[in-house]
mmCIF file of C-alpha atoms in Angstrom:
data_model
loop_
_atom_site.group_PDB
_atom_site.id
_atom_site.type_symbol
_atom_site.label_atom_id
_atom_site.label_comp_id
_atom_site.label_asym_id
_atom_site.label_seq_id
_atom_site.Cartn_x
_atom_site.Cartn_y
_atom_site.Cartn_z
ATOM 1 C CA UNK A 47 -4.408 19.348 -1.894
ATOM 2 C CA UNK A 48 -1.808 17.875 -3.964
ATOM 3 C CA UNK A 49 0.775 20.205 -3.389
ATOM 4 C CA UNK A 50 0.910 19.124 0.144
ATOM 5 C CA UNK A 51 4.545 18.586 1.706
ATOM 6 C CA UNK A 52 4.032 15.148 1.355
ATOM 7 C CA UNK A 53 4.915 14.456 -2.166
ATOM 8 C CA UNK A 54 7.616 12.194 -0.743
ATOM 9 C CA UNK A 55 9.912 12.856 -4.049
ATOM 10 C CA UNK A 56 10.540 15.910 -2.637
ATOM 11 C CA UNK A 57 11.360 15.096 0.760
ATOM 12 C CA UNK A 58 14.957 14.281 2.108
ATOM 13 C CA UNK A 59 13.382 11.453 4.117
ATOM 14 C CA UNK A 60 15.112 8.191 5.373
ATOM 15 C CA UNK A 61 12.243 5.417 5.340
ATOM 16 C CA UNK A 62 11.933 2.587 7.655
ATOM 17 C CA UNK A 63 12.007 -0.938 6.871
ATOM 18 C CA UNK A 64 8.900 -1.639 7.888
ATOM 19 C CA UNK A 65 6.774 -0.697 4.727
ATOM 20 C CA UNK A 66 3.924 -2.878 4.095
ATOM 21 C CA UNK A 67 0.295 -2.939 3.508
ATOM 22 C CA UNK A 68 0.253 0.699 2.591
ATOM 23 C CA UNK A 69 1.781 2.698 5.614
ATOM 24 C CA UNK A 70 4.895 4.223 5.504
ATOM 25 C CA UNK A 71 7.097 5.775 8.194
ATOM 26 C CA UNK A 72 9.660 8.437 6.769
ATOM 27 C CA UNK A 73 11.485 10.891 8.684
ATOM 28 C CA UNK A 74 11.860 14.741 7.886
ATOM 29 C CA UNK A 75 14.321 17.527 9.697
ATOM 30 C CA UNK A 76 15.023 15.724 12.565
ATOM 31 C CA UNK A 77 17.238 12.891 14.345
ATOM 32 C CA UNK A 78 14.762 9.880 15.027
ATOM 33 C CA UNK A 79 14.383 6.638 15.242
ATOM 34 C CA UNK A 80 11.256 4.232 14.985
ATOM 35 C CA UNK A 81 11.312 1.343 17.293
ATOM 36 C CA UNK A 82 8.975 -1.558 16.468
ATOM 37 C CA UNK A 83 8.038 -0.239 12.911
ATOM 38 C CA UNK A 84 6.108 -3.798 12.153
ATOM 39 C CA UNK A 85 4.574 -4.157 15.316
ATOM 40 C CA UNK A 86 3.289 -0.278 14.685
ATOM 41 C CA UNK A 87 2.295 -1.586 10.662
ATOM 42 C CA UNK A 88 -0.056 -4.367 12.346
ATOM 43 C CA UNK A 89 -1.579 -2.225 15.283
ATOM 44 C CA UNK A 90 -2.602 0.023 13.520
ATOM 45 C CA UNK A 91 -4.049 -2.387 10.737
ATOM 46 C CA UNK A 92 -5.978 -3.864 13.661
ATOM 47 C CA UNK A 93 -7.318 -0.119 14.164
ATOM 48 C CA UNK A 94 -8.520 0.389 10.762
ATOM 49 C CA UNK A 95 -10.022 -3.086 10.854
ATOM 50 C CA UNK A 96 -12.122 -2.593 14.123
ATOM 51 C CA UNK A 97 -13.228 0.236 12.487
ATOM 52 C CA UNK A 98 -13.789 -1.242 9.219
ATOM 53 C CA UNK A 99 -11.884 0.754 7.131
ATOM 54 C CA UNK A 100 -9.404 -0.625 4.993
ATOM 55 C CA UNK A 101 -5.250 1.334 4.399
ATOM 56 C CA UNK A 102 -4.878 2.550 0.821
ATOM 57 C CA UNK A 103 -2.184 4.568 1.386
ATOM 58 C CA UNK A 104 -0.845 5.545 5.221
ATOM 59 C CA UNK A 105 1.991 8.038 5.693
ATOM 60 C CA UNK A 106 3.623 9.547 8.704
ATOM 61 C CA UNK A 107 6.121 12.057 8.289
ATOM 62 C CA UNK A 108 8.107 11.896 11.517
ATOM 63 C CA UNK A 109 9.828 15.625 12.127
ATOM 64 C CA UNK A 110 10.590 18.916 13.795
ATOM 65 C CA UNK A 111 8.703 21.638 15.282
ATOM 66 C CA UNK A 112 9.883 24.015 13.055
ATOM 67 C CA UNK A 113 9.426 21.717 9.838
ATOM 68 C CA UNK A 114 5.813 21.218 11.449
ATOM 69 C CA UNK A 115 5.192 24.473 12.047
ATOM 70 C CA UNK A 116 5.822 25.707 8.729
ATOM 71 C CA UNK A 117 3.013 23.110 7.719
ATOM 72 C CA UNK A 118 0.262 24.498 9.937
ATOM 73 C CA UNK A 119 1.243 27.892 8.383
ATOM 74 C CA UNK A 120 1.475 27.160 5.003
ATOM 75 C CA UNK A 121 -1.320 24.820 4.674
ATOM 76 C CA UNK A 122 -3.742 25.621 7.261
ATOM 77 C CA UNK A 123 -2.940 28.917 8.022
ATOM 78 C CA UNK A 124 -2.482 28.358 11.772
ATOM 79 C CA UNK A 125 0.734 29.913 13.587
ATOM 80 C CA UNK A 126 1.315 27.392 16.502
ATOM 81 C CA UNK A 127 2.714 25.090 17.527
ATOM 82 C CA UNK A 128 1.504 21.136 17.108
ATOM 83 C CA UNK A 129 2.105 17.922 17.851
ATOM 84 C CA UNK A 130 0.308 16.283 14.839
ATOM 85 C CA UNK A 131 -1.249 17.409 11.847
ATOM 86 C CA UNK A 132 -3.080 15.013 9.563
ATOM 87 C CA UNK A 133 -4.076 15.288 5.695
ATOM 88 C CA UNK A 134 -7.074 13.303 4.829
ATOM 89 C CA UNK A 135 -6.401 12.388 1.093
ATOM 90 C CA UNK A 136 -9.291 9.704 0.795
ATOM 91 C CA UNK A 137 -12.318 9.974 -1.740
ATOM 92 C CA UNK A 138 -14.163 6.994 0.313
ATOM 93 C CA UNK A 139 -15.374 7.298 3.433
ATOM 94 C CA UNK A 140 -14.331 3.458 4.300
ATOM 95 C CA UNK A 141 -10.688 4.285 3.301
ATOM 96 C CA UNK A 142 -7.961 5.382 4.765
ATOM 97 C CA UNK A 143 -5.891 7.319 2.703
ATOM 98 C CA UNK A 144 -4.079 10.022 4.461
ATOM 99 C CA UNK A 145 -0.430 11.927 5.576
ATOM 100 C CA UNK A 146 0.160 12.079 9.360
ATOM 101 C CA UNK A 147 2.752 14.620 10.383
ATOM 102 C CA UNK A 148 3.693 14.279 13.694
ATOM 103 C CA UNK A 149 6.816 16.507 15.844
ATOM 104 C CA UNK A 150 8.728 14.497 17.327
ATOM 105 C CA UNK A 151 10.167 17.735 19.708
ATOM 106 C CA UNK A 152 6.498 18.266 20.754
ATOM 107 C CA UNK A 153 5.805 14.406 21.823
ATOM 108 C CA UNK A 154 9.058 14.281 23.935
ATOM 109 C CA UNK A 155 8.296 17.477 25.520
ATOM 110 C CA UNK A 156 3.728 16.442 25.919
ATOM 111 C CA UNK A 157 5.445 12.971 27.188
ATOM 112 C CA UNK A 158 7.646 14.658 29.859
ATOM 113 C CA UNK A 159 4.943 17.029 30.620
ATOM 114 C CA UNK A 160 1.979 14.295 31.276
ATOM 115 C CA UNK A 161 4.444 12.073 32.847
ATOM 116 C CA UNK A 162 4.567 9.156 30.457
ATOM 117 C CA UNK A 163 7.189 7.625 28.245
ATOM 118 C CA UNK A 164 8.216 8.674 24.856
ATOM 119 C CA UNK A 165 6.737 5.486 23.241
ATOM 120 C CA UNK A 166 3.272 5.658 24.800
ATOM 121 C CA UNK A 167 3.222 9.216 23.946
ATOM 122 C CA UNK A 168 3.845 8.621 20.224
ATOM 123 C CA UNK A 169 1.455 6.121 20.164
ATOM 124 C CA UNK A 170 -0.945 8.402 21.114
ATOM 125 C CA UNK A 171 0.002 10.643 18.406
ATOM 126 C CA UNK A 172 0.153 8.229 15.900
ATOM 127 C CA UNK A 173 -3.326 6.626 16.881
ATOM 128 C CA UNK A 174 -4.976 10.523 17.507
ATOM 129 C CA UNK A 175 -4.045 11.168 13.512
ATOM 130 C CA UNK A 176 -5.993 7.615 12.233
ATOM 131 C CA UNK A 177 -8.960 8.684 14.182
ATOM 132 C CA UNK A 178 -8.977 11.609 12.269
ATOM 133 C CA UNK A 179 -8.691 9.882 8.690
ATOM 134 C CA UNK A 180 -11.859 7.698 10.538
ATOM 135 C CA UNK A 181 -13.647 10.730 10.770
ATOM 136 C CA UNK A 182 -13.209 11.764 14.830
ATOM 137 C CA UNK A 183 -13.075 15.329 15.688
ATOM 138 C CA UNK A 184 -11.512 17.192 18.704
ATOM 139 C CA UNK A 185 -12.563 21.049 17.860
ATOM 140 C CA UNK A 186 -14.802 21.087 21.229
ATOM 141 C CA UNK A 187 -14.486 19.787 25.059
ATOM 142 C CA UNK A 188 -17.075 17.104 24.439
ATOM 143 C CA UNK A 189 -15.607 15.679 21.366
ATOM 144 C CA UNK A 190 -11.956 15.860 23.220
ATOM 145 C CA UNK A 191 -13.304 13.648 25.480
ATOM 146 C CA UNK A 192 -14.684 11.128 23.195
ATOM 147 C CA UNK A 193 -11.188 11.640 21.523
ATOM 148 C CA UNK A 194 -9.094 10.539 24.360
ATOM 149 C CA UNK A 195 -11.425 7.572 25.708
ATOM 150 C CA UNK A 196 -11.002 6.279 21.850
ATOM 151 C CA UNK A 197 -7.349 6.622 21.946
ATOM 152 C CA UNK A 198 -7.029 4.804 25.132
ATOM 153 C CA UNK A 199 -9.379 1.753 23.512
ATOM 154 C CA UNK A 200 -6.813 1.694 20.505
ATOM 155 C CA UNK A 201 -3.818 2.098 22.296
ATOM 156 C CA UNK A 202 -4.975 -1.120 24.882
ATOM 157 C CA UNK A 203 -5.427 -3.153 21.666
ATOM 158 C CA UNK A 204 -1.390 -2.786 21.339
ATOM 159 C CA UNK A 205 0.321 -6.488 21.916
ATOM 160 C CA UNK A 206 3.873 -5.724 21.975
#
């Protein structure tokens, strides 16, 4: 899949600072900031790690629903709506090597509908996309489930 959107040379991104150990946080189509970009970098290094998988290459594309959208038509031929769609780029099965779009319209509006805050609902975006690259599924009730109870266990091993 290499002519995913997420050859970043052609993106009109704006990165963040925090750029280290192989993730990356760009933005696409949208107005947003990311708060706590390093503490982010080393949480979710301390996923990976429980896990014991190891961050070749990490990148979340931060963006609209419609830029979003367009992705889940053009590259998985689904015509909904999304909150996060992840691209699993890695030949290993102990890497993580992968492209983690996330909307940032649908986590404000999944936030204000499961009465939470903006941050803890990215969070759970963000973390819901690495457990795909580590090989967690969600296509059924029962593996939903086991979805959400390992979100919450990576989302209490936050420390800021």
């Amino acid at each position: 899949m290499s002519d995913l959107p997420t050859e970043h040379d052609d993106l009109e991104n704006e990165g963040f600072e925090a750029e280290s150990h192989g993730i990356e946080f760009l933005v696409e189509d949208v107005e947003f900031e990311l708060a706590d970009a390093q503490d982010l970098t080393s949480w979710i290094e301390r996923v990976a790690e429980v896990h014991e998988h190891e961050i070749v290459q990490l990148t979340y594309i931060f963006c609209s629903d419609e830029y979003l959208h367009k992705v889940n038509v053009e590259y998985l031929d689904h015509d909904t709506y999304t909150d996060v769609i992840t691209f699993d780029n890695a030949d290993d099965a102990d890497l993580i090597e992968g492209d983690i779009f996330i909307s940032v319209d649908r986590v404000r509006e999944n936030a204000q509908t499961h009465g939470v805050s903006f941050r803890d609902e990215l969070h759970r975006v963000m973390i819901h996309g690495v457990l795909h690259l580590l090989g967690y599924a969600d296509k059924d009730l029962l593996s939903q489930t086991a979805m959400r109870k390992k979100e919450d266990d990576c989302l209490s091993l936050r420390t800021f």
